[in-house]
Coordinates of C-alpha atoms and ligand atoms in Angstrom, one line a residue:
Chain A
M1 CA -38.3 22.9 177.9
A2 CA -41.1 25.2 179.8
M3 CA -44.4 23.3 179.2
I4 CA -46.8 25.5 180.9
V5 CA -46.5 29.2 180.4
Y6 CA -48.8 31.9 179.5
H7 CA -48.9 32.0 175.7
S8 CA -50.0 35.7 174.8
G9 CA -52.5 36.3 172.1
N10 CA -55.8 37.9 171.4
S11 CA -58.2 35.0 170.6
L12 CA -61.4 34.4 171.7
L13 CA -60.2 31.8 174.3
H14 CA -57.8 34.6 175.5
R15 CA -60.8 37.0 175.8
L16 CA -63.1 34.7 177.5
D17 CA -63.9 35.3 181.2
P18 CA -61.7 33.4 183.3
R19 CA -64.4 31.9 185.2
V20 CA -66.2 30.6 182.2
K21 CA -62.9 29.0 181.3
M22 CA -62.4 27.5 184.8
I23 CA -65.9 25.8 184.8
L24 CA -65.7 24.6 181.4
L25 CA -62.3 23.1 182.1
I26 CA -63.8 21.1 185.2
L27 CA -66.9 20.0 183.1
Y28 CA -65.0 18.8 180.1
T29 CA -62.5 17.1 182.2
M30 CA -65.5 15.3 183.8
V31 CA -66.7 14.5 180.3
V32 CA -63.2 13.1 179.3
F33 CA -63.3 10.9 182.3
G34 CA -66.8 9.7 182.0
V35 CA -66.8 8.7 178.3
K36 CA -66.0 5.2 177.2
S37 CA -66.6 5.5 173.8
F38 CA -63.8 5.8 171.1
S39 CA -66.1 7.8 168.8
I40 CA -67.0 10.5 171.4
L41 CA -63.3 10.8 172.5
G42 CA -62.5 11.2 169.0
I43 CA -64.9 14.0 168.7
L44 CA -63.6 15.5 171.9
F45 CA -59.9 15.4 170.5
A46 CA -60.8 17.2 167.6
L47 CA -62.5 19.7 169.4
V48 CA -59.6 20.4 171.7
L49 CA -57.4 20.4 168.7
L50 CA -59.4 23.0 167.2
L51 CA -59.2 25.0 170.5
W52 CA -55.4 25.0 170.1
K53 CA -55.4 26.1 166.5
S54 CA -57.8 28.9 167.2
A55 CA -55.9 30.3 170.1
G56 CA -52.5 30.0 168.2
L57 CA -51.1 27.5 170.7
P58 CA -47.8 25.8 169.3
L59 CA -49.0 22.6 167.9
S60 CA -45.6 21.1 168.2
R61 CA -46.1 20.8 171.8
L62 CA -48.5 18.0 171.3
K63 CA -45.6 15.7 170.0
K64 CA -43.8 16.7 172.9
Y65 CA -46.6 15.7 175.2
L66 CA -47.0 12.6 173.3
A67 CA -43.5 11.6 173.6
Y68 CA -43.8 12.3 177.4
L69 CA -46.9 9.9 177.8
T70 CA -45.6 7.1 175.6
G71 CA -44.1 5.3 178.6
M72 CA -47.2 5.9 180.6
I73 CA -49.8 4.7 177.7
V74 CA -47.7 1.5 177.0
F75 CA -47.6 0.7 180.8
L76 CA -51.4 1.3 180.7
I77 CA -52.0 -1.2 178.0
I78 CA -49.5 -4.0 179.5
I79 CA -51.3 -3.6 182.8
Q80 CA -54.7 -3.7 181.3
S81 CA -54.3 -6.6 179.0
F82 CA -52.5 -8.5 181.7
F83 CA -55.2 -8.0 184.3
L84 CA -58.6 -7.3 182.7
P85 CA -60.4 -10.5 181.9
G86 CA -61.8 -11.0 178.4
N87 CA -63.2 -13.7 176.4
I88 CA -60.2 -13.5 173.9
N89 CA -56.8 -14.0 175.3
L90 CA -53.7 -14.1 173.1
V91 CA -51.7 -15.7 175.8
K92 CA -52.6 -18.5 178.2
P93 CA -52.6 -17.3 181.8
I94 CA -49.0 -17.1 183.4
F95 CA -50.7 -18.0 186.8
P96 CA -52.8 -20.8 186.6
E97 CA -56.1 -21.3 188.2
G98 CA -55.7 -22.1 192.2
F99 CA -52.4 -20.4 192.1
P100 CA -51.9 -18.6 195.6
I101 CA -51.5 -14.9 194.1
L102 CA -53.5 -13.8 191.1
P103 CA -55.0 -17.0 190.2
G104 CA -55.7 -17.4 186.5
R105 CA -54.3 -13.7 185.6
G106 CA -51.3 -12.9 183.6
F107 CA -52.8 -13.4 180.2
V108 CA -52.7 -10.9 177.3
S109 CA -56.7 -10.3 176.8
L110 CA -57.8 -8.3 173.5
K111 CA -60.2 -6.4 175.7
G112 CA -57.3 -5.4 178.1
I113 CA -55.6 -3.9 175.2
V114 CA -58.5 -2.0 173.7
M115 CA -59.0 -0.8 177.4
G116 CA -55.3 0.3 177.7
V117 CA -55.6 2.3 174.4
L118 CA -58.7 3.9 175.7
L119 CA -57.3 4.8 179.0
G120 CA -54.2 6.3 177.1
F121 CA -56.3 8.3 174.8
R122 CA -58.2 9.8 177.4
L123 CA -55.2 10.6 179.2
F124 CA -53.7 12.3 176.1
V125 CA -57.1 14.4 175.6
L126 CA -56.9 15.4 179.2
I127 CA -53.4 16.8 179.1
M128 CA -54.1 18.5 175.9
L129 CA -57.1 20.2 177.7
M130 CA -55.1 21.9 180.4
P131 CA -53.3 24.3 178.3
T132 CA -56.3 25.7 176.4
F133 CA -56.8 27.2 180.0
I134 CA -53.2 27.6 181.5
M135 CA -52.0 28.8 178.4
T136 CA -54.5 31.5 177.6
T137 CA -55.0 32.9 180.8
T138 CA -52.8 35.2 182.9
V139 CA -52.1 34.2 186.5
N140 CA -53.7 37.4 187.5
E141 CA -57.0 36.5 185.7
M142 CA -56.9 33.0 187.4
A143 CA -56.5 34.6 190.7
V144 CA -59.1 37.1 190.2
G145 CA -61.4 34.7 188.4
M146 CA -61.1 32.2 191.7
V147 CA -61.9 35.1 194.1
R148 CA -64.9 36.1 192.2
M149 CA -66.0 32.7 192.4
G150 CA -65.8 32.7 196.2
L151 CA -62.5 31.2 197.0
P152 CA -60.4 33.0 199.8
Y153 CA -57.7 35.2 198.1
K154 CA -55.0 33.8 200.0
I155 CA -55.9 30.2 198.6
A156 CA -56.1 31.7 195.0
Y157 CA -52.8 33.4 195.2
L158 CA -51.2 30.2 197.0
A159 CA -52.5 28.4 193.9
T160 CA -51.5 31.0 191.1
T161 CA -48.2 31.8 192.6
S162 CA -47.1 28.1 192.4
I163 CA -48.3 27.9 188.7
N164 CA -46.2 31.0 188.3
M165 CA -43.3 29.3 189.8
I166 CA -43.3 26.5 187.3
P167 CA -41.2 27.9 184.6
S168 CA -38.5 29.4 187.0
L169 CA -37.9 25.8 188.5
Q170 CA -37.7 24.5 185.1
D171 CA -35.1 26.9 184.4
E172 CA -33.4 26.3 187.9
A173 CA -33.3 22.4 186.9
T174 CA -31.6 23.1 183.7
T175 CA -29.3 25.5 185.4
I176 CA -28.5 22.7 188.2
M177 CA -28.0 20.3 185.3
E178 CA -25.7 22.5 183.5
A179 CA -23.4 23.0 186.7
Q180 CA -23.4 19.4 187.2
K181 CA -22.3 18.7 183.7
M182 CA -19.5 21.3 184.1
R183 CA -18.2 19.3 186.9
G184 CA -18.1 16.0 184.7
F185 CA -21.6 14.6 185.8
S186 CA -23.5 13.8 182.9
V187 CA -25.7 11.0 183.8
F188 CA -28.7 13.1 182.8
E189 CA -27.4 13.5 179.3
E190 CA -26.3 10.0 178.4
G191 CA -27.0 7.6 181.3
R192 CA -29.4 4.8 181.1
F193 CA -32.7 4.8 182.7
R194 CA -31.5 3.2 185.9
E195 CA -28.5 5.6 186.3
K196 CA -30.8 8.3 185.8
M197 CA -33.2 7.2 188.4
K198 CA -30.2 6.8 190.8
A199 CA -28.8 10.2 190.1
F200 CA -32.3 11.9 190.4
P201 CA -31.8 13.1 194.3
A202 CA -28.7 15.1 192.8
L203 CA -31.1 16.9 190.7
V204 CA -34.1 17.1 193.2
V205 CA -32.5 18.0 196.4
P206 CA -31.0 21.1 195.3
L207 CA -34.3 21.9 193.5
V208 CA -36.4 21.4 196.5
I209 CA -34.1 23.5 198.7
G210 CA -33.9 26.3 196.2
A211 CA -37.6 26.4 195.7
M212 CA -38.3 26.4 199.6
R213 CA -35.6 29.3 199.9
R214 CA -37.3 31.2 197.1
A215 CA -40.8 30.5 198.4
Q216 CA -39.6 31.9 201.7
A217 CA -38.1 35.0 200.2
M218 CA -41.3 35.7 198.3
G219 CA -43.4 35.3 201.5
V220 CA -41.2 38.0 203.1
A221 CA -41.5 40.1 199.9
M222 CA -45.4 39.7 199.7
D223 CA -45.8 40.6 203.4
A224 CA -43.8 43.8 203.1
R225 CA -46.0 44.6 200.6
A226 CA -49.1 44.4 202.6
F227 CA -50.2 40.9 201.7
G228 CA -52.8 39.5 204.0
A229 CA -53.6 43.0 205.3
G230 CA -57.5 42.1 205.5
K231 CA -60.1 39.7 204.8
S232 CA -60.6 41.0 201.4
R233 CA -58.6 42.8 198.9
T234 CA -59.1 44.8 195.9
Y235 CA -58.2 44.3 192.1
R236 CA -56.7 46.4 189.2
L237 CA -58.1 43.6 187.0
T238 CA -62.1 43.9 186.9
L239 CA -64.2 41.0 185.5
K240 CA -67.6 41.5 183.8
M241 CA -69.4 38.7 181.9
T242 CA -70.2 39.9 178.6
G243 CA -73.0 38.8 175.8
S244 CA -70.5 36.5 174.3
D245 CA -68.9 35.0 177.7
W246 CA -72.6 33.8 178.4
A247 CA -73.0 32.6 174.9
V248 CA -69.8 30.7 174.9
F249 CA -70.6 29.1 178.1
F250 CA -74.1 27.9 177.3
L251 CA -72.9 26.5 173.9
M252 CA -70.2 24.6 175.5
V253 CA -72.4 23.2 178.3
L254 CA -74.9 22.3 175.7
L255 CA -72.1 20.6 173.5
A256 CA -70.9 18.7 176.7
A257 CA -74.5 17.3 177.3
L258 CA -74.9 16.2 173.7
L259 CA -71.6 14.6 173.9
M260 CA -72.6 12.8 177.1
G261 CA -76.0 12.1 175.5
G262 CA -74.1 10.7 172.5
A263 CA -71.9 8.5 174.7
F264 CA -75.0 7.1 176.1
I265 CA -76.6 6.4 172.7
L266 CA -73.2 4.8 171.7
D267 CA -73.3 2.5 174.5
R268 CA -73.6 -0.3 171.9
E269 CA -70.1 0.5 170.7
V270 CA -68.9 0.2 174.3
S271 CA -70.8 -3.0 175.0
L272 CA -69.4 -4.3 171.6
W273 CA -65.7 -4.3 172.6
N274 CA -66.7 -5.1 176.2
R275 CA -67.6 -8.6 174.7
L276 CA -64.2 -9.1 173.5
Chain B
M1 CA -47.3 65.8 187.1
E2 CA -46.4 67.5 190.4
Q3 CA -47.3 65.3 193.2
T4 CA -45.8 65.4 196.6
L5 CA -45.9 62.3 199.0
T6 CA -47.8 63.7 201.9
D7 CA -49.6 61.4 204.3
A8 CA -51.1 62.9 207.5
D9 CA -48.0 62.3 209.6
Q10 CA -45.9 64.0 207.2
A11 CA -47.6 67.3 208.1
E12 CA -46.4 66.9 211.6
T13 CA -42.9 67.2 212.4
I14 CA -42.2 63.6 213.8
T15 CA -38.8 62.0 213.1
A16 CA -39.2 59.6 210.2
V17 CA -37.3 56.9 211.6
S18 CA -36.3 56.5 215.1
I19 CA -34.5 53.6 216.5
K20 CA -33.9 53.3 220.3
N21 CA -31.7 50.8 221.9
Y22 CA -32.4 48.2 219.3
S23 CA -31.1 44.7 219.3
Y24 CA -32.3 41.5 217.4
S25 CA -31.4 37.9 217.1
Y26 CA -32.8 35.6 214.7
P27 CA -34.7 32.5 215.6
R28 CA -32.6 29.2 215.9
R29 CA -29.4 31.2 216.1
E30 CA -27.3 32.1 218.9
G31 CA -26.2 36.1 219.3
R32 CA -27.4 39.4 218.4
V33 CA -27.3 40.2 214.9
L34 CA -28.0 43.8 215.7
D35 CA -26.8 45.2 219.0
G36 CA -27.8 48.4 220.7
I37 CA -28.7 50.6 217.6
N38 CA -29.6 54.1 218.4
L39 CA -30.4 56.1 215.2
D40 CA -32.7 58.9 214.3
I41 CA -33.4 59.7 210.5
Q42 CA -35.1 63.0 209.8
R43 CA -37.6 63.8 207.0
G44 CA -36.2 64.3 203.7
E45 CA -32.8 62.9 204.6
L46 CA -31.1 60.4 202.4
V47 CA -29.0 58.1 204.3
A48 CA -26.5 55.3 203.5
L49 CA -26.0 52.1 205.3
M50 CA -22.5 50.8 204.7
G51 CA -20.9 47.8 206.5
R52 CA -18.9 44.5 205.3
N53 CA -20.8 41.6 204.3
G54 CA -22.8 40.4 207.2
A55 CA -22.6 43.6 209.2
G56 CA -26.6 43.4 209.5
K57 CA -27.6 46.1 207.1
S58 CA -30.2 43.7 205.6
T59 CA -31.4 42.7 208.8
L60 CA -31.8 46.4 209.8
C61 CA -33.7 47.2 206.6
R62 CA -36.0 44.4 207.1
S63 CA -36.5 45.5 210.7
L64 CA -37.8 48.9 209.4
I65 CA -40.9 47.5 207.4
G66 CA -41.6 45.0 210.5
V67 CA -41.0 41.8 208.6
I68 CA -38.6 41.3 211.2
P69 CA -40.0 40.2 213.6
H70 CA -43.6 39.8 212.3
S71 CA -42.9 37.4 209.4
V72 CA -39.5 36.0 210.4
G73 CA -39.5 35.7 214.2
G74 CA -36.8 36.0 216.5
T75 CA -36.1 38.1 219.6
V76 CA -36.1 42.0 219.5
W77 CA -35.1 44.3 222.2
G78 CA -35.6 48.1 222.2
E79 CA -38.0 49.8 219.6
I80 CA -38.3 51.2 216.2
L81 CA -40.6 54.1 215.4
I82 CA -41.6 54.8 211.8
N83 CA -43.6 58.1 211.6
G84 CA -44.2 57.5 215.3
L85 CA -45.6 53.8 214.8
N86 CA -44.1 51.2 216.7
T87 CA -42.9 48.6 214.3
F88 CA -43.6 45.8 217.1
S89 CA -47.2 46.9 217.9
T90 CA -48.2 47.9 214.1
S91 CA -49.0 45.4 211.6
V92 CA -46.6 45.0 208.5
A93 CA -49.6 46.3 206.3
S94 CA -50.1 49.4 208.2
L95 CA -46.5 50.3 208.1
A96 CA -46.5 49.6 204.3
E97 CA -48.3 53.0 203.6
H98 CA -45.7 54.8 205.5
L99 CA -42.6 52.8 204.3
G100 CA -41.8 51.0 201.1
I101 CA -39.0 48.7 200.8
V102 CA -36.9 47.4 197.9
L103 CA -35.5 44.2 199.2
D104 CA -31.8 42.7 198.4
D105 CA -33.2 39.7 196.5
P106 CA -34.2 40.8 193.2
E107 CA -35.8 37.4 191.9
A108 CA -38.0 36.9 195.0
Q109 CA -39.6 40.3 194.8
L110 CA -40.9 40.3 191.4
F111 CA -43.7 37.8 191.5
T112 CA -46.4 38.7 189.3
P113 CA -46.4 37.9 185.4
M114 CA -47.1 41.6 184.4
V115 CA -45.5 45.2 185.2
D116 CA -48.9 46.7 186.1
D117 CA -50.0 43.9 188.4
E118 CA -46.6 44.1 190.0
I119 CA -46.9 47.6 190.9
A120 CA -50.6 47.4 192.0
F121 CA -50.1 44.2 194.2
G122 CA -49.4 46.4 197.4
I123 CA -52.3 48.7 197.1
E124 CA -54.6 45.9 196.3
N125 CA -53.9 44.4 199.5
L126 CA -54.6 47.7 201.2
C127 CA -58.1 47.8 199.4
Y128 CA -57.6 50.8 197.3
P129 CA -60.6 51.3 194.9
V130 CA -60.0 50.5 191.3
E131 CA -59.8 54.0 190.2
E132 CA -57.1 54.9 192.5
I133 CA -55.2 51.8 192.0
R134 CA -54.9 52.7 188.1
E135 CA -53.9 56.2 189.1
S136 CA -51.2 55.2 191.2
V137 CA -49.7 52.5 189.0
E138 CA -49.4 55.1 186.2
W139 CA -48.1 57.5 188.7
A140 CA -45.5 55.3 190.1
K141 CA -44.4 54.1 186.4
E142 CA -44.0 57.7 185.6
V143 CA -41.7 58.4 188.5
V144 CA -39.4 55.5 187.8
R145 CA -39.7 56.2 184.1
L146 CA -41.3 52.9 183.0
E147 CA -44.0 54.1 181.2
G148 CA -44.9 52.0 178.1
C149 CA -43.8 48.9 179.9
G150 CA -47.0 48.1 181.4
D151 CA -48.0 44.8 180.0
R152 CA -44.5 43.8 179.9
E153 CA -43.5 40.7 181.7
P154 CA -41.0 41.6 184.6
S155 CA -38.6 38.6 183.7
T156 CA -38.0 40.4 180.1
L157 CA -37.0 43.6 181.5
S158 CA -33.3 44.7 181.9
G159 CA -31.5 44.6 185.3
G160 CA -31.9 48.5 185.9
Q161 CA -35.6 48.2 184.7
K162 CA -36.3 45.3 187.2
Q163 CA -35.1 47.3 190.0
R164 CA -37.0 50.4 188.9
L165 CA -40.1 48.2 188.9
A166 CA -39.2 47.1 192.4
I167 CA -39.0 50.8 193.6
A168 CA -42.4 51.6 191.6
S169 CA -44.1 48.7 193.7
A170 CA -42.7 50.0 196.8
L171 CA -43.9 53.6 195.9
A172 CA -47.5 52.7 194.7
P173 CA -49.1 53.3 198.3
R174 CA -47.2 56.7 198.3
P175 CA -45.1 56.1 201.4
S176 CA -42.8 58.9 202.7
I177 CA -40.1 56.7 203.5
L178 CA -38.2 54.5 201.0
V179 CA -35.8 51.8 202.0
L180 CA -33.5 50.0 199.5
D181 CA -31.3 47.2 200.3
E182 CA -28.5 47.1 197.8
P183 CA -30.6 48.1 194.9
T184 CA -27.6 48.1 192.4
S185 CA -25.4 45.2 193.6
Q186 CA -26.2 43.3 190.4
L187 CA -26.4 46.1 188.1
D188 CA -24.0 47.3 185.4
P189 CA -22.7 51.0 185.6
V190 CA -25.9 51.9 183.2
G191 CA -28.5 50.3 185.4
T192 CA -26.6 51.6 188.6
F193 CA -27.1 55.2 187.1
E194 CA -30.6 54.7 186.1
V195 CA -31.5 53.7 189.7
F196 CA -29.4 56.4 191.6
D197 CA -31.2 59.0 189.2
V198 CA -34.6 57.9 190.3
I199 CA -33.4 58.0 194.0
Y200 CA -32.2 61.4 193.6
K201 CA -35.4 62.5 192.0
L202 CA -37.4 61.1 194.9
K203 CA -35.3 62.9 197.2
T204 CA -35.4 66.4 195.5
E205 CA -38.6 66.3 193.9
H206 CA -40.7 64.2 196.2
N207 CA -39.1 65.1 199.5
M208 CA -38.7 61.4 200.4
T209 CA -36.8 60.0 203.3
I210 CA -34.7 57.7 201.8
V211 CA -32.3 54.8 203.5
I212 CA -30.1 52.7 201.0
S213 CA -27.8 50.1 201.9
T214 CA -24.8 49.9 199.3
H215 CA -21.3 49.5 198.9
K216 CA -21.1 52.2 195.9
S217 CA -19.0 55.0 197.6
E218 CA -18.6 57.1 194.7
L219 CA -22.5 57.5 194.4
I220 CA -22.9 57.8 198.1
A221 CA -20.4 60.9 198.2
E222 CA -22.4 62.5 195.6
Y223 CA -26.0 61.8 196.9
A224 CA -26.1 60.9 200.7
D225 CA -26.6 63.4 203.5
R226 CA -25.3 60.9 206.1
I227 CA -23.4 57.7 206.1
V228 CA -24.4 55.0 208.9
V229 CA -21.5 52.6 209.2
L230 CA -22.5 49.2 210.9
H231 CA -19.8 46.5 212.0
E232 CA -21.0 43.4 213.7
G233 CA -24.4 44.6 214.5
K234 CA -23.3 48.1 216.1
V235 CA -23.1 51.6 214.7
I236 CA -19.5 52.5 214.4
G237 CA -19.9 55.7 212.2
N238 CA -22.6 57.9 212.0
G239 CA -21.9 61.4 210.2
H240 CA -21.5 63.4 206.9
P241 CA -19.9 61.3 203.9
R242 CA -16.8 63.9 204.2
A243 CA -16.2 62.9 208.0
I244 CA -16.8 59.1 207.3
F245 CA -14.8 58.8 204.4
R246 CA -11.8 60.7 205.8
N247 CA -11.9 58.5 209.0
R248 CA -9.4 55.9 208.1
E249 CA -10.0 53.6 211.3
I250 CA -13.7 53.3 210.4
M251 CA -13.1 52.8 207.0
K252 CA -10.4 50.0 207.7
K253 CA -12.7 48.4 210.2
A254 CA -15.7 48.2 208.1
S255 CA -13.7 47.5 205.1
I256 CA -15.4 50.3 203.1
H257 CA -13.5 51.4 199.8
P258 CA -13.4 55.3 200.0
P259 CA -14.4 57.0 196.8
Q260 CA -11.5 57.2 194.3
V261 CA -11.2 60.8 194.5
S262 CA -10.6 60.5 198.3
M263 CA -7.7 58.2 197.7
V264 CA -6.3 60.7 195.1
A265 CA -6.6 63.4 197.8
D266 CA -5.0 61.0 200.2
R267 CA -2.0 60.6 198.0
L268 CA -1.8 64.4 197.5
A269 CA -1.6 64.7 201.3
E270 CA 1.1 62.3 201.6
K271 CA 3.3 62.7 198.8
G272 CA 2.4 66.3 197.4
G273 CA 2.5 68.0 200.8
V274 CA -1.1 69.1 200.4
S275 CA -3.1 69.4 203.5
F276 CA -6.9 69.1 203.7
T277 CA -9.2 70.5 206.4
E278 CA -12.3 68.9 207.7
E279 CA -14.4 71.2 205.2
D280 CA -12.3 70.9 202.1
Y281 CA -11.5 67.1 202.0
P282 CA -12.8 66.1 198.7
I283 CA -15.1 63.1 198.1
T284 CA -16.4 63.9 194.7
R285 CA -14.7 65.0 191.6
A286 CA -16.2 68.3 191.5
E287 CA -15.0 68.9 194.8
L288 CA -11.4 68.0 194.0
C289 CA -11.3 70.1 190.8
D290 CA -12.5 73.0 192.8
F291 CA -9.9 72.4 195.4
L292 CA -7.1 72.3 192.9
R293 CA -8.5 75.3 190.8
K294 CA -8.5 77.1 194.1
R295 CA -4.5 76.2 194.4
G296 CA -4.1 77.4 191.0
I297 CA -3.4 73.7 189.5
R298 CA -5.2 73.1 186.4
L299 CA -5.9 69.9 185.1
Ligands
LIG301 N1 -32.6 34.3 208.1 C1 -31.6 34.4 208.9 N2 -31.4 33.4 209.9 C2 -30.2 33.6 210.5 N3 -29.3 34.2 210.4 C3 -29.4 35.1 209.6 C4 -30.3 35.2 208.4 N4 -30.4 36.3 207.7 C5 -29.1 36.7 208.1 N5 -28.5 36.1 209.0 C6 -27.2 36.4 209.7 O1 -27.2 37.7 210.5 C7 -26.0 38.4 210.0 C8 -26.4 39.6 209.4 O2 -26.8 39.4 207.9 P1 -27.3 40.4 207.1 O3 -28.0 39.9 205.9 O4 -28.1 41.6 207.8 O5 -25.9 41.4 206.9 P2 -25.8 42.3 205.6 O6 -25.1 43.6 206.1 O7 -27.0 42.6 204.8 O8 -24.8 41.6 204.6 P3 -24.5 41.6 202.9 O9 -23.6 42.7 202.7 O10 -23.8 40.3 202.7 O11 -25.7 41.7 202.5 C9 -25.0 37.5 209.2 O12 -24.3 37.0 210.3 C10 -26.1 36.6 208.7 O13 -25.3 35.2 208.6
LIG302 MG1 -27.7 42.2 202.9

């Protein structure tokens, strides 16, 4: 079930300096958020897919992400089509004009559907983007990268140990569910959605208590090994920007700029469906 | 590689651990968990802490590195000196160069995703230069026999390997004292043997002072110089393993199982009319065989 774990390998993406990866991740996240054009999003999608392939990340994961996201995407489409006014409505407004709440809304607008699909697509590309960093960078590389970019090391470690705890939390959730199943509690296996929601605290409460206890024990263990001794610390891992790191960095920044420019030029495409 | 764990203090003849009238109570909890402890541990000694569950062994171990009270809080009476440094007025970080600890929670103490990073963690915090970090990591791996596991993920190691990794991580700053809190409680016999093998090597080859809390009487009889028995936060026994294992009263009060050999000896004394003196009461197999051979009994 583990969704975010380091996936070892020796690809270009694995070898790339973590700082470059971090900055590019932020940059491309902004690009994905800023783009309204389907064609550019399509190009971004293809690009990220290419990164997944080249880094040897398991493409089967993508199906799982899509499965997780389906509900969210459907929800986005419904909300958008209901409330985003457009020129073509498939259904007459449920709330008539002059109605005290949401006057004139509650239609199914074509524009809303398109917008919902766009937001869903965007979300999917965004979710795909994360693993290209998280699954190709060790927690230690992340920490050292963040510190080298000026973040205080305690914050960097807070962030990275949290990421590091995710797999063990997932294991623990599985263990709790197994233990509950053994006592005849099988809502999470075969229950309906509402039953699952009701039973949620039974899973979350022990999980949170366990996580807190573990975090506390880990804190003591870190203290016992001199964590927080000084304002700074040293690192076994040394980072050095190589020529290819710079090359990748500039190429990817250039590409991001081109995509943004392309999105600007393709503004006509956007205005086309904006007219719907 | 012959390398001894010398720090400046070790050259002097200060007591490694000196506990004076030490008491402690946890925050938000009534009562003293440790109560009036007096204990000196000499350089190079291997001391076993024994006692039933809840006796205060872990609390004492945590007090030695100073996380009690610095990280945990609570109220402290008396004092503990580690190589002459007062744990109350010295930071945990400074103490870590004198004393390494393996905590009782194996899950919580390995928190990095790679063996080498785990070992380096402590000395990185102490701002060792990169070259020295690499050297110390290699050295610590060699001591605990984890060479070749440097880029493994700790969670993929065997139980015995995990504990040896925890030991290596404590050893990296080359402290002169090592404290181990139940390092083999979750291990099978093979893993237990691997860990004790490393502990014995640290004592004999590196002249380290070692404090180990454990229930494994057989191994303690074999390796320890002294047993300290804790009961409800007080020291109720302090002496050579032979003297402690022979003392029925202490053993019963602290519900410690004596080594099997001693139980055989007790039966011999009871049913076979054999009598043992303070000196020849056997606690290891070799001793029992020796005793019997001297009496002309062959096994
Ligand atoms: N964090 C804590 N807060 C409050 N009380 C605690 C805490 N940790 C331990 N105690 C209590 O202190 C007492 C001594 O516990 P300690 O863990 O030191 O015993 P122990 O000898 O190590 O036992 P075990 O053999 O089970 O490990 C126990 O009564 C325990 O409940
Ligand atoms: Mg304990």
